One Martini backbone bead per residue (centre of mass of N, CA, C, O) as a GRO file, in nm:
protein
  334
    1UNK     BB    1   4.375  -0.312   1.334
    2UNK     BB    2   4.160  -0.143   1.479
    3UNK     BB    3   4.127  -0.017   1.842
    4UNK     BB    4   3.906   0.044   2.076
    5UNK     BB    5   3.878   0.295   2.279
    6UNK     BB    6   3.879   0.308   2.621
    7UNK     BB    7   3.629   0.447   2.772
    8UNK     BB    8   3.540   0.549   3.054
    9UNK     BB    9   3.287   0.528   3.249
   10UNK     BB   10   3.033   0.719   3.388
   11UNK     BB   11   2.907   0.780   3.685
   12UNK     BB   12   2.619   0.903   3.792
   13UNK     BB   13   2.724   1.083   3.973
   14UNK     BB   14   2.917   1.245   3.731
   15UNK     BB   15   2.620   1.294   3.539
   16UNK     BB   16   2.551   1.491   3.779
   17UNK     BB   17   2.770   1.707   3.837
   18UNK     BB   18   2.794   1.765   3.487
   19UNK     BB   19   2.520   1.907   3.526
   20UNK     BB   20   2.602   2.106   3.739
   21UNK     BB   21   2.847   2.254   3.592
   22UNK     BB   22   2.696   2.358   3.334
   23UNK     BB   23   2.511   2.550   3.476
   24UNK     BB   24   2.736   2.721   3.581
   25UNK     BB   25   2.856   2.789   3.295
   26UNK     BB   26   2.589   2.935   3.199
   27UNK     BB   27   2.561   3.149   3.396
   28UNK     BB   28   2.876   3.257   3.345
   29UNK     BB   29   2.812   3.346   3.056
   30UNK     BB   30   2.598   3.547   3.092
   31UNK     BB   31   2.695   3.730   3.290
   32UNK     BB   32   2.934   3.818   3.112
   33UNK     BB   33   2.748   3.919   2.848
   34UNK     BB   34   2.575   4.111   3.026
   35UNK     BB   35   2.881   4.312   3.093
   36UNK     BB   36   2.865   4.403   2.804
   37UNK     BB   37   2.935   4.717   2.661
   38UNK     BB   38   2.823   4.960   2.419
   39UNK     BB   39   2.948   5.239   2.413
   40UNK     BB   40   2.700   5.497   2.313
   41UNK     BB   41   2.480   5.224   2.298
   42UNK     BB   42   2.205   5.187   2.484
   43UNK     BB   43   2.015   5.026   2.250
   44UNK     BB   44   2.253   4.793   2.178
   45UNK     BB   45   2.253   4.682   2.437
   46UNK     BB   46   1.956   4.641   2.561
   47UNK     BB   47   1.920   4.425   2.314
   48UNK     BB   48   2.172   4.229   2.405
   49UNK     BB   49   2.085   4.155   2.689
   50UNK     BB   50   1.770   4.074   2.583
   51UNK     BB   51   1.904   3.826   2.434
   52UNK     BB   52   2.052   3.680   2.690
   53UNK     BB   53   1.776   3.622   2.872
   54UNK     BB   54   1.646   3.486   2.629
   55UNK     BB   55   1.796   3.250   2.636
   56UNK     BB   56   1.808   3.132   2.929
   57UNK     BB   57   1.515   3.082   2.900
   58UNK     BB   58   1.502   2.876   2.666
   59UNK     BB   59   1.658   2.660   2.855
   60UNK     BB   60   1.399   2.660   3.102
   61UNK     BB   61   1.155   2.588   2.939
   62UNK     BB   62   0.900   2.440   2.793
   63UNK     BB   63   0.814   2.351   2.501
   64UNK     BB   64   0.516   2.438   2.523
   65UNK     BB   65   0.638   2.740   2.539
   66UNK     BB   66   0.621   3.054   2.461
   67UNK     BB   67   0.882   3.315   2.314
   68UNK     BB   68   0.840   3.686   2.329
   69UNK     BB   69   0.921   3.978   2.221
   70UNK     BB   70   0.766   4.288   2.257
   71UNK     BB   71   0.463   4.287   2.412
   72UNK     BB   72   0.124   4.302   2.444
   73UNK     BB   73  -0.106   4.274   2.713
   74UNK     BB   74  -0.446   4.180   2.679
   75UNK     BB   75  -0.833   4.215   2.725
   76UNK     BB   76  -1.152   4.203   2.745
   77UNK     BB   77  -1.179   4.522   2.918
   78UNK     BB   78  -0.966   4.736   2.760
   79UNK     BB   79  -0.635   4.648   2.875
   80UNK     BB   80  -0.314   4.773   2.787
   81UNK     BB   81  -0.010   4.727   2.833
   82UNK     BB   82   0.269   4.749   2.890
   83UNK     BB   83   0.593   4.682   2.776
   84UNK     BB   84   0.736   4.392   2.703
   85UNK     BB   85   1.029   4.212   2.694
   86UNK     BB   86   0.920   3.921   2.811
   87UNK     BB   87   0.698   3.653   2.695
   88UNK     BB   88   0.503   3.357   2.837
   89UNK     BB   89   0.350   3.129   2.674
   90UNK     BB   90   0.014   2.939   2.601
   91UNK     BB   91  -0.106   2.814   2.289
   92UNK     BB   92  -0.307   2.572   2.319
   93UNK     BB   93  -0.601   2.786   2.408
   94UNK     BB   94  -0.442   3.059   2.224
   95UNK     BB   95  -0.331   3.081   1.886
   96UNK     BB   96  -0.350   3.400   1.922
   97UNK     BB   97  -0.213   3.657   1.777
   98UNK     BB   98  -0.223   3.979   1.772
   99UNK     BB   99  -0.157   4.238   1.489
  100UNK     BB  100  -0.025   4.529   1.355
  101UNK     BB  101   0.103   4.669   1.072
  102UNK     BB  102   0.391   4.627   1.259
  103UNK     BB  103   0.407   4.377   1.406
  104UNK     BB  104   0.261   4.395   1.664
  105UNK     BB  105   0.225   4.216   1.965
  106UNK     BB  106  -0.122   4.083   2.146
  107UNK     BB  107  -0.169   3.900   2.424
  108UNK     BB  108  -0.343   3.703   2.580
  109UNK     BB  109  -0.384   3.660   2.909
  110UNK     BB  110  -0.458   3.355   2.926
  111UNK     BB  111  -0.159   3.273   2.807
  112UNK     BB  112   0.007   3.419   3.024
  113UNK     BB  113   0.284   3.287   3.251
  114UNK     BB  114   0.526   3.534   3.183
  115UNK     BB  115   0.670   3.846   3.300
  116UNK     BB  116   0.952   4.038   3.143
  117UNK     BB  117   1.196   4.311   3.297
  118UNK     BB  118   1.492   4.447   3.136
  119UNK     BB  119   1.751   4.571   3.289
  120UNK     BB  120   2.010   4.791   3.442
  121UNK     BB  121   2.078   5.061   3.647
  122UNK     BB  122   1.864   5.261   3.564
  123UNK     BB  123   1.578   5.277   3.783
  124UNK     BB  124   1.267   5.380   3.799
  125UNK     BB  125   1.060   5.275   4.031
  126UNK     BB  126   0.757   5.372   3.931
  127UNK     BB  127   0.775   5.269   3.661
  128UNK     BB  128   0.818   4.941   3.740
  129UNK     BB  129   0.541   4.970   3.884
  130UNK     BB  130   0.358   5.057   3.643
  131UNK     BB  131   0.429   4.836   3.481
  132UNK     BB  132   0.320   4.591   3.693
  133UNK     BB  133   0.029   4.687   3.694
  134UNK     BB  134  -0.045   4.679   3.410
  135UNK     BB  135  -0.075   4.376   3.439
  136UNK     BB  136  -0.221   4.309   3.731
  137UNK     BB  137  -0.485   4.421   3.583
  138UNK     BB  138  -0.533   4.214   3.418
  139UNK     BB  139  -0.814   4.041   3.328
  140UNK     BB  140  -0.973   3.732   3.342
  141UNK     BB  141  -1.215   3.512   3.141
  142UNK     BB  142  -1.531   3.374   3.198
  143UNK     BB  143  -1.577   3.242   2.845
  144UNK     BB  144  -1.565   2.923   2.752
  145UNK     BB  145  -1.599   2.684   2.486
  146UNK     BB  146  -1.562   2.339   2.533
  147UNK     BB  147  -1.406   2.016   2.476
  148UNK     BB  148  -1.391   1.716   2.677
  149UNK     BB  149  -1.401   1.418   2.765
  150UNK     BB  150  -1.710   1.400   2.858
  151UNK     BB  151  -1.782   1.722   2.745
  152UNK     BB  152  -1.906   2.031   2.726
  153UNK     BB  153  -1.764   2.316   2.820
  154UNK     BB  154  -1.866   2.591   3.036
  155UNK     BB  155  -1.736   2.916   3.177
  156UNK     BB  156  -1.976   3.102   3.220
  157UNK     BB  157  -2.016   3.233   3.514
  158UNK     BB  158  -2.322   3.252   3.558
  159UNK     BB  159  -2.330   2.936   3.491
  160UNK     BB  160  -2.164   2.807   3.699
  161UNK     BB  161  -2.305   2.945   3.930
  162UNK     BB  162  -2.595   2.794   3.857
  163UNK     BB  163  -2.497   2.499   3.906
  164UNK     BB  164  -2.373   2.507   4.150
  165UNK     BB  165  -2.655   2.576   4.338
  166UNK     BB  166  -2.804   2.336   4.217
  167UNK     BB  167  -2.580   2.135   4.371
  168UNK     BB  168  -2.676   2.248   4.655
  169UNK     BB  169  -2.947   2.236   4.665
  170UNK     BB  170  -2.961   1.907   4.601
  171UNK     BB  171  -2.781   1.816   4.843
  172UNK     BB  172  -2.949   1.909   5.070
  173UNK     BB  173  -3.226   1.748   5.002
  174UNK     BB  174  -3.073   1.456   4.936
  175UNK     BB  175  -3.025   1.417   4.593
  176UNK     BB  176  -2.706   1.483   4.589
  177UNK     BB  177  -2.401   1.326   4.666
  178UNK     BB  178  -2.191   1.562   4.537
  179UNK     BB  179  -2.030   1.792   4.492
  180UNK     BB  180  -1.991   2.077   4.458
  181UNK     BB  181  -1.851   2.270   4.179
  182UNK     BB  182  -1.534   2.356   4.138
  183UNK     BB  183  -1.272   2.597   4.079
  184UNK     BB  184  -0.912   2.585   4.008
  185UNK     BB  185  -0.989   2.847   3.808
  186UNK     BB  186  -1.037   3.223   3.784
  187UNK     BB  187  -0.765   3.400   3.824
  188UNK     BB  188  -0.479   3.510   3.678
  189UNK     BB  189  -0.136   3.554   3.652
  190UNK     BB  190   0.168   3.606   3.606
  191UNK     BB  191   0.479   3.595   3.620
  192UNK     BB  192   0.741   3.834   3.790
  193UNK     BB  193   1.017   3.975   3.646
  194UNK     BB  194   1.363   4.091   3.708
  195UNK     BB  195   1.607   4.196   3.541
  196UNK     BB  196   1.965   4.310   3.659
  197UNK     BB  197   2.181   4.541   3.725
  198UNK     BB  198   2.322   4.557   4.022
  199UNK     BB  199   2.260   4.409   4.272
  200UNK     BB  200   2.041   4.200   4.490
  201UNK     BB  201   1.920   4.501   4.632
  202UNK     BB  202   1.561   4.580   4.584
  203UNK     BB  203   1.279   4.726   4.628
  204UNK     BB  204   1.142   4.548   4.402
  205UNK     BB  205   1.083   4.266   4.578
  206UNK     BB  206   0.724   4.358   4.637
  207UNK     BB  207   0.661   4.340   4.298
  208UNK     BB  208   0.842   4.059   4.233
  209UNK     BB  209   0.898   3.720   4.213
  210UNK     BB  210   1.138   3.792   4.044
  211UNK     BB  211   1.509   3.840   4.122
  212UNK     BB  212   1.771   3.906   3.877
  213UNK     BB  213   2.105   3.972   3.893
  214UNK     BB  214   2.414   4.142   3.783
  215UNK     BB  215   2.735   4.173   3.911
  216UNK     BB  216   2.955   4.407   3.852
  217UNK     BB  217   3.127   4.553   4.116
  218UNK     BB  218   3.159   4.284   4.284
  219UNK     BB  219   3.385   4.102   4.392
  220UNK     BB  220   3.433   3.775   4.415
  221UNK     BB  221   3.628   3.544   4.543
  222UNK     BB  222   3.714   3.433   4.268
  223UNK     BB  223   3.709   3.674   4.086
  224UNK     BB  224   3.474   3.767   3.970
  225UNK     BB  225   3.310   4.002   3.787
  226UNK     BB  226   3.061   3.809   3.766
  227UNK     BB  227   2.738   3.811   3.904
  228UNK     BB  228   2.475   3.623   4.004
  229UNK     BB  229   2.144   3.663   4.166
  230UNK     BB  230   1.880   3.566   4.358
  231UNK     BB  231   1.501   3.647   4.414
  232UNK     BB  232   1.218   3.551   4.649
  233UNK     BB  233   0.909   3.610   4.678
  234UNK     BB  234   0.814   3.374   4.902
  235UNK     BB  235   1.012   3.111   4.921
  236UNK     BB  236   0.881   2.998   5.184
  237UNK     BB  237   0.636   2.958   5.138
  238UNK     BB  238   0.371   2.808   5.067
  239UNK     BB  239   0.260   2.696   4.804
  240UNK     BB  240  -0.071   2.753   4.867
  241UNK     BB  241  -0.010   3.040   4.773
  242UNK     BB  242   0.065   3.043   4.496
  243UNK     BB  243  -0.205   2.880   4.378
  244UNK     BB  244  -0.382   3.147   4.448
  245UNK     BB  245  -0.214   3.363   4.299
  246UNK     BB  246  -0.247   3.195   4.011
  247UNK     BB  247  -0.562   3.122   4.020
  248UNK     BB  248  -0.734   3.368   4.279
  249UNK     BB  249  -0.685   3.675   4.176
  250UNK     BB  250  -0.820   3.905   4.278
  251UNK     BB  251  -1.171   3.905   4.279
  252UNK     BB  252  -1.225   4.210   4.388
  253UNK     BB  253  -1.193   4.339   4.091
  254UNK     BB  254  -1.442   4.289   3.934
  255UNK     BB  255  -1.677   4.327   4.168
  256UNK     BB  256  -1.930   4.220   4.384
  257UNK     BB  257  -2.100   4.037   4.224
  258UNK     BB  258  -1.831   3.849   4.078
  259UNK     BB  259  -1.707   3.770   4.337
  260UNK     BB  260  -1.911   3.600   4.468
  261UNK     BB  261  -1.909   3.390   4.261
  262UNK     BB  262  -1.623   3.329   4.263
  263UNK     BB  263  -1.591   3.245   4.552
  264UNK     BB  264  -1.792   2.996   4.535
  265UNK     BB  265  -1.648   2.830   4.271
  266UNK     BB  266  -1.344   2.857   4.426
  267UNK     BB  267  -1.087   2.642   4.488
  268UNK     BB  268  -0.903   2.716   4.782
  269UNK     BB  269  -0.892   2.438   4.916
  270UNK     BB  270  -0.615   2.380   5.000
  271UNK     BB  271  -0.344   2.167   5.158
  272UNK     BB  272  -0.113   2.232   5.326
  273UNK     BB  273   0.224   2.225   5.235
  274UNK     BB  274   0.583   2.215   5.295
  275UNK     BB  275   0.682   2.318   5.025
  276UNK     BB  276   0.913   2.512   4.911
  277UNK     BB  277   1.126   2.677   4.716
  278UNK     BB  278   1.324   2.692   4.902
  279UNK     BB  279   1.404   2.360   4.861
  280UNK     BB  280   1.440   2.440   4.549
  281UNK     BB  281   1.764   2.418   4.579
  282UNK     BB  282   2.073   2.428   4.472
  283UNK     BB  283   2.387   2.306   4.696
  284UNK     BB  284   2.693   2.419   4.706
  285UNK     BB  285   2.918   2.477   4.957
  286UNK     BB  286   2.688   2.733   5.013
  287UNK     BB  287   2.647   2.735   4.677
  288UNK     BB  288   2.377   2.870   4.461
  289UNK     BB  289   2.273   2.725   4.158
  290UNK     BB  290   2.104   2.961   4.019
  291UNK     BB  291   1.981   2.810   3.725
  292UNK     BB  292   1.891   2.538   3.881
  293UNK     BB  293   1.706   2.616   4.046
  294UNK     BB  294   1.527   2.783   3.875
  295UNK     BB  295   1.441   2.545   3.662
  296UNK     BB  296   1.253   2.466   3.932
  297UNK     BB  297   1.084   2.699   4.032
  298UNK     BB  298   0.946   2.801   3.766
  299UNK     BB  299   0.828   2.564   3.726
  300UNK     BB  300   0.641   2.487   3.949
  301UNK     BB  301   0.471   2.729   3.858
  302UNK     BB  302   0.416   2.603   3.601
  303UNK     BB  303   0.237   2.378   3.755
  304UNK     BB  304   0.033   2.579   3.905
  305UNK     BB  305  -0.133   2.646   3.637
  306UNK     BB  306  -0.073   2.460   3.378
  307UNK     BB  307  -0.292   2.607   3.230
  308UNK     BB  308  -0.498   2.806   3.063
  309UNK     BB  309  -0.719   2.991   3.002
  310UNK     BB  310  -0.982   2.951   2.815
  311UNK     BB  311  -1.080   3.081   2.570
  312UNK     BB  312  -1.270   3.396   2.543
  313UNK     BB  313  -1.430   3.448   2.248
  314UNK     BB  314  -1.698   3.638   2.367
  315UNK     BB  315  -1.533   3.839   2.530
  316UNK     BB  316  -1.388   3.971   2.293
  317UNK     BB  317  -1.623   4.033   2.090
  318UNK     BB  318  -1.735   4.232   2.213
  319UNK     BB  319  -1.491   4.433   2.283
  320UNK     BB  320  -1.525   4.505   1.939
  321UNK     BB  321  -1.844   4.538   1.913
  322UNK     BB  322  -1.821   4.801   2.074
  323UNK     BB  323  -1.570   4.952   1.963
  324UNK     BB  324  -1.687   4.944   1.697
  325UNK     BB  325  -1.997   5.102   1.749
  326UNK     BB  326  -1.952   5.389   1.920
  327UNK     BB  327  -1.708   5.549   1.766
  328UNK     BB  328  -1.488   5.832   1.783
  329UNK     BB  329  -1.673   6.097   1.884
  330UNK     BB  330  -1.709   6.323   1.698
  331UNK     BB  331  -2.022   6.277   1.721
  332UNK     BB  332  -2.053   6.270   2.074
  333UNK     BB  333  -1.990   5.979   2.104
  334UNK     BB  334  -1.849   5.697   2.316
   0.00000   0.00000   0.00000
């Protein structure tokens, strides 16, 4: 009769460290696997890099939320980004992606909650800031109809903007005691990230949200030739500037009549939290376990936009049915 061995039990203390050894093992492996090019094949180095990115967000994303490559996103103003390399989106309110003939995805803004950059050691600067403008340039509609646990909610700007007045205006009068409706998102924008070889240094940190770099060229104490390194713009802001950023993002590109509505309607009176990013940081021994922060960091941020802006499938199809009824131009129509 076999003897079952006895294996000591781990304790919690034991297999909170042995999580935290994984995740820079995680690191690690990346770091290494990106550092790894092969000789004149730039385009199979660069999506050979594109696709350890790609595992490493898979691993620390909610799986409520989808991820793929190579996509473009647009909105219902005729807007179309320039090429993602990996975006992230919510599919919950929004199942739909466009594809043409060639199964080029573009997905629509409302629903994309992260846009990643992924480069190597040439980055141009103009061009890079160009990527990021054509993403943060594109607008959210509030035009979506649809059932809710109380009633059936209509989110046409217009309509809510006339709700919100009749009950500020019935508040006055002293006939209705509850506030009027504010709106917890008006506007949002993806959470950009630019992930880069060589270097946690670049002129790019107040273009992006997150900057991932893999040092090369540096080696650390420990004698590794990779290592991560993480930038966060405003990593020290209060949450509360981030919620603004995610869910109230520039008001005043709608236009001036649209602005005043958004305004009016949008709850930003958030209360300031002691809270920040900085602080959501794993850090041993003085050195910060960059996957593990970050699984916490990125996640904290996609906790604050929370769902996306509800399909607004009115603002699509008028889109569609402007642009195909214009004509071609061919005979003098616009």
């Amino acid at each position: 009769m076999y003897k079952k061995s006895k294996r000591k039990k781990a304790t919690p203390q034991e297999t909170i460290r042995g999580i935290a050894e994984n995740y820079k093992r995680l690191e690690k492996s990346h770091a290494d696997q990106l550092g790894i090019q092969a000789p004149n094949h730039d385009a199979s180095t660069g999506s050979y890099r594109e696709n350890i990115w790609l595992d490493l967000f898979k691993r620390i994303i909610p799986k409520k939320f989808c991820i793929s490559t190579g996509v473009f996103i647009m909105d219902s103003y005729q807007n179309v980004s320039k090429e993602v390399d990996i975006a992230i989106y919510d599919e919950q309110y929004t199942p739909y992606i466009f594809t043409d003939k060639d199964r080029i995805k573009y997905i629509p803004i409302e629903a994309v909650a992260v846009a990643i950059q992924c480069k190597s050691e040439k980055i141009n600067n103009d061009d890079i800031r160009k990527w990021a403008q054509s993403i943060t340039e594109l607008k959210t509609s509030l035009n979506a109809l649809t059932r809710i646990q109380t009633s059936v909610l209509d989110t046409n700007l217009d309509n809510l903007h006339s709700f919100y007045i009749s009950q500020q205006e019935r508040k006055n009068k002293g006939v209705y005691n509850q506030e009027p409706m504010k709106q917890m998102q008006t506007s949002t924008r993806p959470i950009l990230i630019l992930c880069k070889l060589n270097g946690s240094k670049t002129k790019l940190a107040d273009t992006f949200d997150i900057v991932l770099s893999i040092n090369q060229k540096e080696v650390n104490q420990k004698g590794e030739p990779y290592q991560m390194s993480k930038q966060i713009k405003y990593e020290k802001e209060d949450l509360s500037y981030w919620y603004n950023q995610l869910n109230h993002f520039q008001l005043g590109r709608y236009g001036e009549e649209e602005e005043t509505k958004l305004k009016e309607i949008a709850n930003v009176q958030m209360k300031e939290f002691e809270r920040n990013l900085y602080q959501l940081r794993v850090v041993q021994n003085d050195e910060e376990n960059i996957t593990l922060s970050l699984t916490f960091q990125l996640n904290q941020l996609l906790m604050l936009i929370n769902n996306p802006i509800f399909f607004p499938h009115q603002s699509y199809v008028c889109m569609f049915n402007k642009i195909l009824n214009q004509g071609d131009g061919s005979d003098g129509s616009n």
